[in-house]
mmCIF file of C-alpha atoms in Angstrom:
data_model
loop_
_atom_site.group_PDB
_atom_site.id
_atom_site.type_symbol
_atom_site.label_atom_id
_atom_site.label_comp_id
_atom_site.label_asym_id
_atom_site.label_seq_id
_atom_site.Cartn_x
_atom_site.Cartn_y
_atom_site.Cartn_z
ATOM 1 C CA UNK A 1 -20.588 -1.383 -5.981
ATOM 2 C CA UNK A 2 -18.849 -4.135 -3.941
ATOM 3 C CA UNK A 3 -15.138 -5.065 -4.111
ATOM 4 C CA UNK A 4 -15.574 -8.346 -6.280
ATOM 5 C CA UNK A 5 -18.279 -6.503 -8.823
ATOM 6 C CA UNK A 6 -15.879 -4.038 -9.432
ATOM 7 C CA UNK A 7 -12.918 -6.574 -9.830
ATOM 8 C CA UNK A 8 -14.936 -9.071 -11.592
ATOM 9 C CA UNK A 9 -15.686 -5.417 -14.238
ATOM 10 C CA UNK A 10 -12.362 -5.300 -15.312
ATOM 11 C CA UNK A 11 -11.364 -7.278 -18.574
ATOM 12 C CA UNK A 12 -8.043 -8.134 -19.912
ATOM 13 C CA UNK A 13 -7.068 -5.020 -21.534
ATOM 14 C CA UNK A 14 -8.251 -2.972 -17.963
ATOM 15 C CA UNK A 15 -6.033 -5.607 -16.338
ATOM 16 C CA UNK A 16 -3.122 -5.437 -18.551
ATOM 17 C CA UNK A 17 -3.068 -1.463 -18.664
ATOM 18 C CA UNK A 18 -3.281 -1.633 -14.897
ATOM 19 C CA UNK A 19 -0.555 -3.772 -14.483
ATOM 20 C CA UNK A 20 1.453 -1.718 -17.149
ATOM 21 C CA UNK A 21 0.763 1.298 -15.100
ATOM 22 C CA UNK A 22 1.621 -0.037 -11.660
ATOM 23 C CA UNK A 23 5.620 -1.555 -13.440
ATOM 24 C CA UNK A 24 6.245 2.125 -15.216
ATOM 25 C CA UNK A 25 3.822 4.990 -14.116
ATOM 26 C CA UNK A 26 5.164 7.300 -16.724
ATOM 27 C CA UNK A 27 4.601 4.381 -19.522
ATOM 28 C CA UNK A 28 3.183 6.839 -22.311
ATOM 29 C CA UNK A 29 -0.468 5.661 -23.409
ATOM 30 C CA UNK A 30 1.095 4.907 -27.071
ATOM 31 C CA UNK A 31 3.561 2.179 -25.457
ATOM 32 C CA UNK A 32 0.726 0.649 -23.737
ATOM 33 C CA UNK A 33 -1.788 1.119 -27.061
ATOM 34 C CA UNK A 34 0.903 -0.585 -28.931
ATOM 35 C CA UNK A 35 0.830 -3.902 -26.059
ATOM 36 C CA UNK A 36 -3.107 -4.212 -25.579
ATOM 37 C CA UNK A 37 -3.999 -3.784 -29.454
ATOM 38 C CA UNK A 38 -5.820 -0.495 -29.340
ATOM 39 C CA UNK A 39 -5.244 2.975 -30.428
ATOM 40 C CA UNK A 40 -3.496 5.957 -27.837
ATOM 41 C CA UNK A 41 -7.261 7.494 -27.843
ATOM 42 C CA UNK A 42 -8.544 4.570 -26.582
ATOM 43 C CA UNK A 43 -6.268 3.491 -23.880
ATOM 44 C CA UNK A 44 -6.446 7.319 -22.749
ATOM 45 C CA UNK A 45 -9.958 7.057 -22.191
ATOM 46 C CA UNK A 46 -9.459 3.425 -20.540
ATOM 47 C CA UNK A 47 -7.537 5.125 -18.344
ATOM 48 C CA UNK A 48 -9.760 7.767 -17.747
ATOM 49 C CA UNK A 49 -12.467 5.297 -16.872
ATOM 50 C CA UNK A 50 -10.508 3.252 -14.809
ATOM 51 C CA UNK A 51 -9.672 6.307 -12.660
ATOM 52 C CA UNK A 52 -12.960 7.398 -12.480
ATOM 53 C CA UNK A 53 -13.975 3.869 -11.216
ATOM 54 C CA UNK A 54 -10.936 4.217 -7.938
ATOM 55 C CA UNK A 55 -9.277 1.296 -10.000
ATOM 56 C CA UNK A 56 -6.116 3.727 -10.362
ATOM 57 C CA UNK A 57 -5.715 5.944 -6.919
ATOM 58 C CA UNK A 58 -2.931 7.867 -8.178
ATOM 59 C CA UNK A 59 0.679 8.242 -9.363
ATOM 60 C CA UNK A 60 4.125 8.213 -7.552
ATOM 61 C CA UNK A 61 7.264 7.976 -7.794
ATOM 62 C CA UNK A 62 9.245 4.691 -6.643
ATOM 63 C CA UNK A 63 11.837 6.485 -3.834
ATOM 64 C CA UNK A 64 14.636 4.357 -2.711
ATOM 65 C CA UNK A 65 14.789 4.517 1.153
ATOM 66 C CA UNK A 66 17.836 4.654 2.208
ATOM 67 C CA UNK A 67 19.197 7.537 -0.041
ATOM 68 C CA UNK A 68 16.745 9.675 1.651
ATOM 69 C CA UNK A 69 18.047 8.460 5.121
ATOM 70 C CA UNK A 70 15.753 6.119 5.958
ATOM 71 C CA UNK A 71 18.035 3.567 6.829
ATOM 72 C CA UNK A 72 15.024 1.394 9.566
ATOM 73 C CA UNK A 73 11.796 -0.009 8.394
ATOM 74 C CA UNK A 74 10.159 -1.269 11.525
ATOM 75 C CA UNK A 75 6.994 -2.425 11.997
ATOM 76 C CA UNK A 76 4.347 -1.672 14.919
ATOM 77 C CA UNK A 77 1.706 -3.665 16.171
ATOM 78 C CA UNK A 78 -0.271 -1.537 18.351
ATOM 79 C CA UNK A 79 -3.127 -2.686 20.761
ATOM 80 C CA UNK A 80 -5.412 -0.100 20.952
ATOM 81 C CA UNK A 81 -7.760 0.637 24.515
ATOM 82 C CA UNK A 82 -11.371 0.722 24.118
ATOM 83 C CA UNK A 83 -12.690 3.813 22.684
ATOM 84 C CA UNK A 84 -14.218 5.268 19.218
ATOM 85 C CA UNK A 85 -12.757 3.640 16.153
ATOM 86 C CA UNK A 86 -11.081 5.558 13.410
ATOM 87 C CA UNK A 87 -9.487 8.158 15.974
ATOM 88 C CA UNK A 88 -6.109 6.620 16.218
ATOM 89 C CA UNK A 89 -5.956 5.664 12.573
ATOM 90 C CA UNK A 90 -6.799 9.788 12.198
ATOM 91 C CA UNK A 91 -3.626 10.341 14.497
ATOM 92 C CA UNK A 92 -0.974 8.016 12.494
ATOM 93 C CA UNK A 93 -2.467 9.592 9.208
ATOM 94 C CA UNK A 94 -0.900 13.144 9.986
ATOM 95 C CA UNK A 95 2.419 11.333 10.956
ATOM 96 C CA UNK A 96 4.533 11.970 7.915
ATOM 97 C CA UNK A 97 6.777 8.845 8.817
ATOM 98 C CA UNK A 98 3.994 6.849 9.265
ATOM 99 C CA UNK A 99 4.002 4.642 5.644
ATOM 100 C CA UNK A 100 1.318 2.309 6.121
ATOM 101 C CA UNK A 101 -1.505 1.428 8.712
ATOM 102 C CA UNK A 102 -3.762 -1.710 8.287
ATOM 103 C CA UNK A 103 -6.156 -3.070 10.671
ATOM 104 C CA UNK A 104 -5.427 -6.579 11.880
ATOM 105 C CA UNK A 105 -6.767 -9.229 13.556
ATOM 106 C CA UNK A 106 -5.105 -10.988 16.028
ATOM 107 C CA UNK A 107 -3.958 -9.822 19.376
ATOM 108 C CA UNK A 108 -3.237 -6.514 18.317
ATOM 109 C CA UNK A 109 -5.514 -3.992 16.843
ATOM 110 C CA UNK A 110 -3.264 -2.307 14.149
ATOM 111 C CA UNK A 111 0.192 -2.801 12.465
ATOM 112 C CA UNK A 112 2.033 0.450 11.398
ATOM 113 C CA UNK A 113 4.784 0.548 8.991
ATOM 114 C CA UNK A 114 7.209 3.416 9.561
ATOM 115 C CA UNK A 115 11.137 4.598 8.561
ATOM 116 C CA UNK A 116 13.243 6.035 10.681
ATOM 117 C CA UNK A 117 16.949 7.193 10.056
ATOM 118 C CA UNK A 118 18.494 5.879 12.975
ATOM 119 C CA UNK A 119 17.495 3.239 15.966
ATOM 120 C CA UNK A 120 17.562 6.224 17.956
ATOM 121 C CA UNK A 121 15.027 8.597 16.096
ATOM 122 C CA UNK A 122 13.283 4.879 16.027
ATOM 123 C CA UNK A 123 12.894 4.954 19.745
ATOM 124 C CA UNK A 124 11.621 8.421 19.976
ATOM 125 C CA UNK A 125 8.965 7.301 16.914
ATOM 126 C CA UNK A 126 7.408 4.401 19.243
ATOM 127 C CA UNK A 127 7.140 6.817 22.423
ATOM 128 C CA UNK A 128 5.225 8.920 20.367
ATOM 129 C CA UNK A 129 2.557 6.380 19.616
ATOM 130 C CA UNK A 130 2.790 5.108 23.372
ATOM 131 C CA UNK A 131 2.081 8.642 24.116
ATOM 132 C CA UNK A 132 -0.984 8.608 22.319
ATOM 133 C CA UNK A 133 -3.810 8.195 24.051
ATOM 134 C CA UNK A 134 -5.924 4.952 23.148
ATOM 135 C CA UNK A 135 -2.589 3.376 22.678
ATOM 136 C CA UNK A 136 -2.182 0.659 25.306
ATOM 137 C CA UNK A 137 0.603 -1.030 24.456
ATOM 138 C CA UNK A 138 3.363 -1.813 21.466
ATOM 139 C CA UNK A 139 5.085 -4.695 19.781
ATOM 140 C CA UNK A 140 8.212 -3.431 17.168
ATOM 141 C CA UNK A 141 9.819 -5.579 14.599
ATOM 142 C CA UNK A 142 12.676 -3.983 13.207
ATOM 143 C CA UNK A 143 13.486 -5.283 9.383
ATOM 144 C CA UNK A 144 16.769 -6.298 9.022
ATOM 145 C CA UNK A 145 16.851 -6.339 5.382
ATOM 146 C CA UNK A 146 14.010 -5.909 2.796
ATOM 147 C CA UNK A 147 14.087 -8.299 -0.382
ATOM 148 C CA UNK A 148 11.233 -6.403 -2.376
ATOM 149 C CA UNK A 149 8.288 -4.190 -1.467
ATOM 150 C CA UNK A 150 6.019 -2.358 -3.122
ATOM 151 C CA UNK A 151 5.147 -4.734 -5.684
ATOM 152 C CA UNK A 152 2.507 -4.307 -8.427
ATOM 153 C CA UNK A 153 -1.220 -5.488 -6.790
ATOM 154 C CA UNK A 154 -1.747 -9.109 -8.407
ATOM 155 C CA UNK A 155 -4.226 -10.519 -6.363
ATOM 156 C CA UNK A 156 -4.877 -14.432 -6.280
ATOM 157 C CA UNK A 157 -8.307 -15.389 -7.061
ATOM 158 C CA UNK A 158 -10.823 -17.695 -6.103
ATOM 159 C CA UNK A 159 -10.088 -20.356 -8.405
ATOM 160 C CA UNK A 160 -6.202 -19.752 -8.156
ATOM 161 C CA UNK A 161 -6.437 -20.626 -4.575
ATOM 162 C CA UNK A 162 -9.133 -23.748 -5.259
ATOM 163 C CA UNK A 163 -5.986 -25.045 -7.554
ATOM 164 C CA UNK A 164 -7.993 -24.215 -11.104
ATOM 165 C CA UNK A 165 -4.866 -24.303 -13.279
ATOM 166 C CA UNK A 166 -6.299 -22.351 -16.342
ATOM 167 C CA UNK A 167 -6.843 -19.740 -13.699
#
């Protein structure tokens, strides 16, 4: 099923209970029952669904960065040398400081999110990618201060960005 089908499958209540879900992950399916209209049963097997479906990937729990020490979020853009795809997005998956990875497009190939407790363990951090080897060559931006992150997923649609204002 492609990405818009599956979006395009959700309704209002799917929508609602998703965002509910992605604000409080521990929301109890009686407190959302009681905001869509529909009985605990119901939502449960909503859920259910919607899990089945990939919709809902998982739960986590919301950790605050710094008091676990991880006082640097910098950011990595990473050109990566010719070779077979997928092999260096393998290696940054089994580095546990490694947050996030996303292809890009642009001069560089990839941009890796990562936390670091110091400037110093930092340094060590982008040596390790450099010494990986399709990696040929880094750009780090080092995040001064973060506003927000790790908002709830509310994409814009099509007729959002077309300016439809019942949209």
């Amino acid at each position: 099923m492609a990405r818009a089908e599956a979006r395009k499958e959700l309704n209002d209540t799917d929508r609602i209970i998703v965002a509910m879900l992605q604000e409080e992950g521990r929301a109890t399916f009686a407190q959302i029952a009681q905001r869509v209209g529909l009985s605990p049963a119901a939502v449960h097997e909503r859920v259910k669904k919607l899990e089945a479906r990939g919709v809902i990937t998982g739960y986590q729990a919301a950790v605050d960065p710094l008091k676990i020490g991880a006082e640097v979020t910098a950011f990595v853009l990473v050109s990566q040398a010719a070779g077979p795809r997928g092999d260096l997005e393998d290696e940054f998956s089994r580095m546990p400081w490694v947050e996030e990875c996303h292809h890009i497009a642009g001069e560089e190939s990839l941009l890796v999110k990562v936390r670091a407790e110091s400037t110093r363990v930092l340094e060590h951090m982008i040596w390790e990618i450099r010494a990986l080897p399709s990696v040929e060559r880094t750009k780090t931006i080092i995040a001064l201060a973060t506003m927000f992150e790790r908002r709830p997923v509310i994409p814009m649609t099509e007729s959002q960005a077309d300016g439809d204002p019942a949209a």
